[in-house]
């Protein structure tokens, strides 16, 4: 996220700590247009009746599963939610489910962004399998750990250890992480 923001020429603000109070204070002081949150922090913002500033364009929500009720409640309070999926190894988000798609696909994490490719490996009868990712933004290796690198990176595909499936329209669903 940091590198992408710097390339785009964006101002990046970091809270003093990952505590809710510091995150809330940083949001108030920096007046951001984009923010990346985990569901727990979004829940706290809603529970404290904190409303988004008028400049907010997107709240990228990821890092753990998001309950549909939380997203619905956030949307009612004008939080512009975009559900995302990714990891450190993929240089952050590789899928996104935009606000206008949330109502029709509430359990999805969206479709692949840009040139990212996703495939489901070793599918079961119900189509669930391990999620593998191919992207220009993939990590090169784990530091001083060639064995793990070779296990996770195979033929240019990063094996996430996350399990899910893809519907007929290309939307990805996570079953377990």
CSV table of C-alpha atoms in Angstrom, one decimal:
chain,number,residue,atom,x,y,z
A,1,UNK,CA,0.0,0.0,0.0
A,2,UNK,CA,2.8,2.4,0.9
A,3,UNK,CA,4.7,1.9,-2.4
A,4,UNK,CA,1.5,2.2,-4.5
A,5,UNK,CA,0.6,5.4,-2.7
A,6,UNK,CA,4.0,6.9,-3.2
A,7,UNK,CA,4.0,6.0,-6.9
A,8,UNK,CA,0.7,7.8,-7.2
A,9,UNK,CA,2.0,10.8,-5.4
A,10,UNK,CA,-0.3,10.4,-2.5
A,11,UNK,CA,0.2,11.6,1.1
A,12,UNK,CA,0.4,8.7,3.4
A,13,UNK,CA,-0.5,9.0,7.1
A,14,UNK,CA,0.2,6.4,9.7
A,15,UNK,CA,-1.4,6.2,13.2
A,16,UNK,CA,0.9,6.3,16.2
A,17,UNK,CA,-0.1,2.7,17.0
A,18,UNK,CA,-2.6,0.1,15.9
A,19,UNK,CA,-4.9,1.1,18.8
A,20,UNK,CA,-8.4,2.3,17.8
A,21,UNK,CA,-7.9,5.7,19.5
A,22,UNK,CA,-4.8,6.4,17.4
A,23,UNK,CA,-6.4,5.3,14.2
A,24,UNK,CA,-9.5,7.4,14.9
A,25,UNK,CA,-7.3,10.4,15.7
A,26,UNK,CA,-5.2,10.0,12.5
A,27,UNK,CA,-8.4,9.8,10.4
A,28,UNK,CA,-9.6,13.1,12.0
A,29,UNK,CA,-6.3,14.8,11.6
A,30,UNK,CA,-5.3,13.7,8.1
A,31,UNK,CA,-8.8,13.8,6.4
A,32,UNK,CA,-8.0,10.9,4.1
A,33,UNK,CA,-9.6,10.0,0.7
A,34,UNK,CA,-8.6,6.3,1.0
A,35,UNK,CA,-8.1,4.1,4.0
A,36,UNK,CA,-7.3,0.5,4.5
A,37,UNK,CA,-9.1,-1.1,7.5
A,38,UNK,CA,-9.7,-4.5,9.1
A,39,UNK,CA,-13.3,-5.4,10.1
A,40,UNK,CA,-12.6,-4.9,13.8
A,41,UNK,CA,-11.6,-1.3,13.4
A,42,UNK,CA,-14.6,-0.6,11.1
A,43,UNK,CA,-16.8,-2.1,13.8
A,44,UNK,CA,-15.3,0.2,16.4
A,45,UNK,CA,-15.8,3.2,14.2
A,46,UNK,CA,-19.5,2.3,13.7
A,47,UNK,CA,-20.0,1.5,17.4
A,48,UNK,CA,-18.5,4.9,18.3
A,49,UNK,CA,-20.9,6.5,15.8
A,50,UNK,CA,-18.0,8.0,13.9
A,51,UNK,CA,-19.0,9.1,10.4
A,52,UNK,CA,-16.6,9.2,7.4
A,53,UNK,CA,-15.4,12.6,6.3
A,54,UNK,CA,-16.8,14.0,3.0
A,55,UNK,CA,-13.5,13.3,1.2
A,56,UNK,CA,-13.6,9.6,1.6
A,57,UNK,CA,-13.7,7.8,-1.7
A,58,UNK,CA,-12.9,4.2,-0.6
A,59,UNK,CA,-12.5,2.2,2.6
A,60,UNK,CA,-10.5,-0.9,1.6
A,61,UNK,CA,-11.8,-3.6,3.9
A,62,UNK,CA,-9.7,-6.7,4.3
A,63,UNK,CA,-7.2,-8.6,6.4
A,64,UNK,CA,-9.9,-11.0,7.7
A,65,UNK,CA,-13.4,-12.1,6.8
A,66,UNK,CA,-16.0,-9.4,6.8
A,67,UNK,CA,-19.6,-10.1,8.0
A,68,UNK,CA,-22.3,-9.0,5.6
A,69,UNK,CA,-24.1,-7.3,8.4
A,70,UNK,CA,-21.1,-5.1,9.2
A,71,UNK,CA,-20.8,-4.1,5.5
A,72,UNK,CA,-24.5,-3.3,5.3
A,73,UNK,CA,-24.4,-1.3,8.5
A,74,UNK,CA,-21.3,0.6,7.3
A,75,UNK,CA,-22.9,1.4,3.9
A,76,UNK,CA,-26.0,2.8,5.7
A,77,UNK,CA,-23.7,5.1,7.6
A,78,UNK,CA,-22.0,6.3,4.3
A,79,UNK,CA,-18.8,4.4,4.7
A,80,UNK,CA,-17.7,3.7,1.0
A,81,UNK,CA,-16.7,0.1,1.4
A,82,UNK,CA,-14.6,-1.9,-1.1
A,83,UNK,CA,-14.0,-5.5,0.1
A,84,UNK,CA,-10.5,-6.6,-0.8
A,85,UNK,CA,-8.4,-9.8,-0.7
A,86,UNK,CA,-4.6,-10.1,-0.8
A,87,UNK,CA,-1.5,-10.7,1.3
A,88,UNK,CA,1.9,-9.4,2.0
A,89,UNK,CA,3.3,-11.9,-0.6
A,90,UNK,CA,1.0,-10.4,-3.3
A,91,UNK,CA,1.9,-6.8,-2.4
A,92,UNK,CA,-1.6,-6.2,-0.8
A,93,UNK,CA,-4.9,-6.4,-2.6
A,94,UNK,CA,-5.4,-8.6,-5.7
A,95,UNK,CA,-9.2,-8.6,-5.8
A,96,UNK,CA,-11.8,-6.0,-5.0
A,97,UNK,CA,-15.6,-6.1,-4.6
A,98,UNK,CA,-16.9,-2.5,-5.2
A,99,UNK,CA,-19.8,-0.9,-3.4
A,100,UNK,CA,-22.2,-1.5,-6.2
A,101,UNK,CA,-21.5,-5.2,-6.3
A,102,UNK,CA,-21.8,-5.8,-2.5
A,103,UNK,CA,-25.6,-6.2,-2.6
A,104,UNK,CA,-25.5,-8.9,-5.4
A,105,UNK,CA,-22.4,-10.7,-4.2
A,106,UNK,CA,-22.1,-10.0,-0.4
A,107,UNK,CA,-20.0,-13.1,0.4
A,108,UNK,CA,-17.5,-12.5,-2.4
A,109,UNK,CA,-14.1,-10.7,-2.2
A,110,UNK,CA,-14.6,-9.6,-5.8
A,111,UNK,CA,-12.7,-10.2,-9.0
A,112,UNK,CA,-9.1,-10.0,-9.9
A,113,UNK,CA,-7.6,-6.6,-10.2
A,114,UNK,CA,-5.6,-5.6,-13.3
A,115,UNK,CA,-3.3,-8.3,-14.6
A,116,UNK,CA,-3.6,-10.6,-11.5
A,117,UNK,CA,-4.5,-14.2,-12.2
A,118,UNK,CA,-6.2,-16.5,-9.8
A,119,UNK,CA,-6.9,-20.2,-10.2
A,120,UNK,CA,-8.3,-22.8,-7.9
A,121,UNK,CA,-5.9,-25.8,-7.4
A,122,UNK,CA,-7.0,-29.4,-6.6
A,123,UNK,CA,-10.7,-28.6,-6.6
A,124,UNK,CA,-13.1,-30.7,-4.6
A,125,UNK,CA,-16.5,-31.8,-5.9
A,126,UNK,CA,-18.0,-28.5,-4.8
A,127,UNK,CA,-15.3,-26.5,-6.7
A,128,UNK,CA,-13.4,-25.5,-3.5
A,129,UNK,CA,-9.6,-25.7,-3.7
A,130,UNK,CA,-6.5,-23.8,-2.7
A,131,UNK,CA,-6.2,-20.3,-4.2
A,132,UNK,CA,-3.1,-19.7,-6.3
A,133,UNK,CA,-2.1,-16.3,-7.6
A,134,UNK,CA,0.1,-15.1,-10.5
A,135,UNK,CA,0.9,-11.5,-10.6
A,136,UNK,CA,3.6,-9.0,-11.5
A,137,UNK,CA,3.4,-7.8,-7.8
A,138,UNK,CA,4.3,-11.2,-6.3
A,139,UNK,CA,7.2,-11.4,-3.8
A,140,UNK,CA,10.4,-12.9,-5.1
A,141,UNK,CA,11.3,-15.1,-2.1
A,142,UNK,CA,11.1,-15.5,1.7
A,143,UNK,CA,14.3,-14.1,3.3
A,144,UNK,CA,16.8,-16.9,4.0
A,145,UNK,CA,14.1,-19.5,3.5
A,146,UNK,CA,14.4,-21.3,0.2
A,147,UNK,CA,12.4,-24.3,1.3
A,148,UNK,CA,9.3,-22.3,2.1
A,149,UNK,CA,9.8,-20.2,-1.1
A,150,UNK,CA,9.9,-23.4,-3.2
A,151,UNK,CA,6.8,-24.8,-1.5
A,152,UNK,CA,4.8,-21.5,-1.9
A,153,UNK,CA,6.0,-20.4,-5.4
A,154,UNK,CA,5.5,-23.1,-8.0
A,155,UNK,CA,5.8,-22.3,-11.8
A,156,UNK,CA,5.2,-18.6,-11.1
A,157,UNK,CA,2.1,-19.3,-9.0
A,158,UNK,CA,1.9,-18.3,-5.3
A,159,UNK,CA,0.0,-21.0,-3.3
A,160,UNK,CA,-1.8,-19.0,-0.6
A,161,UNK,CA,-3.0,-21.7,1.8
A,162,UNK,CA,-6.4,-20.0,1.5
A,163,UNK,CA,-9.3,-22.1,0.1
A,164,UNK,CA,-12.1,-20.9,-2.0
A,165,UNK,CA,-13.9,-21.0,-5.3
A,166,UNK,CA,-14.8,-18.9,-8.3
A,167,UNK,CA,-18.3,-18.4,-9.7
A,168,UNK,CA,-19.3,-18.3,-13.3
A,169,UNK,CA,-18.8,-14.5,-13.4
A,170,UNK,CA,-15.2,-14.6,-12.0
A,171,UNK,CA,-16.1,-13.6,-8.4
A,172,UNK,CA,-13.9,-15.2,-5.8
A,173,UNK,CA,-15.2,-16.6,-2.5
A,174,UNK,CA,-13.0,-17.5,0.4
A,175,UNK,CA,-14.0,-20.6,2.4
A,176,UNK,CA,-11.1,-20.8,4.8
A,177,UNK,CA,-7.8,-19.2,5.5
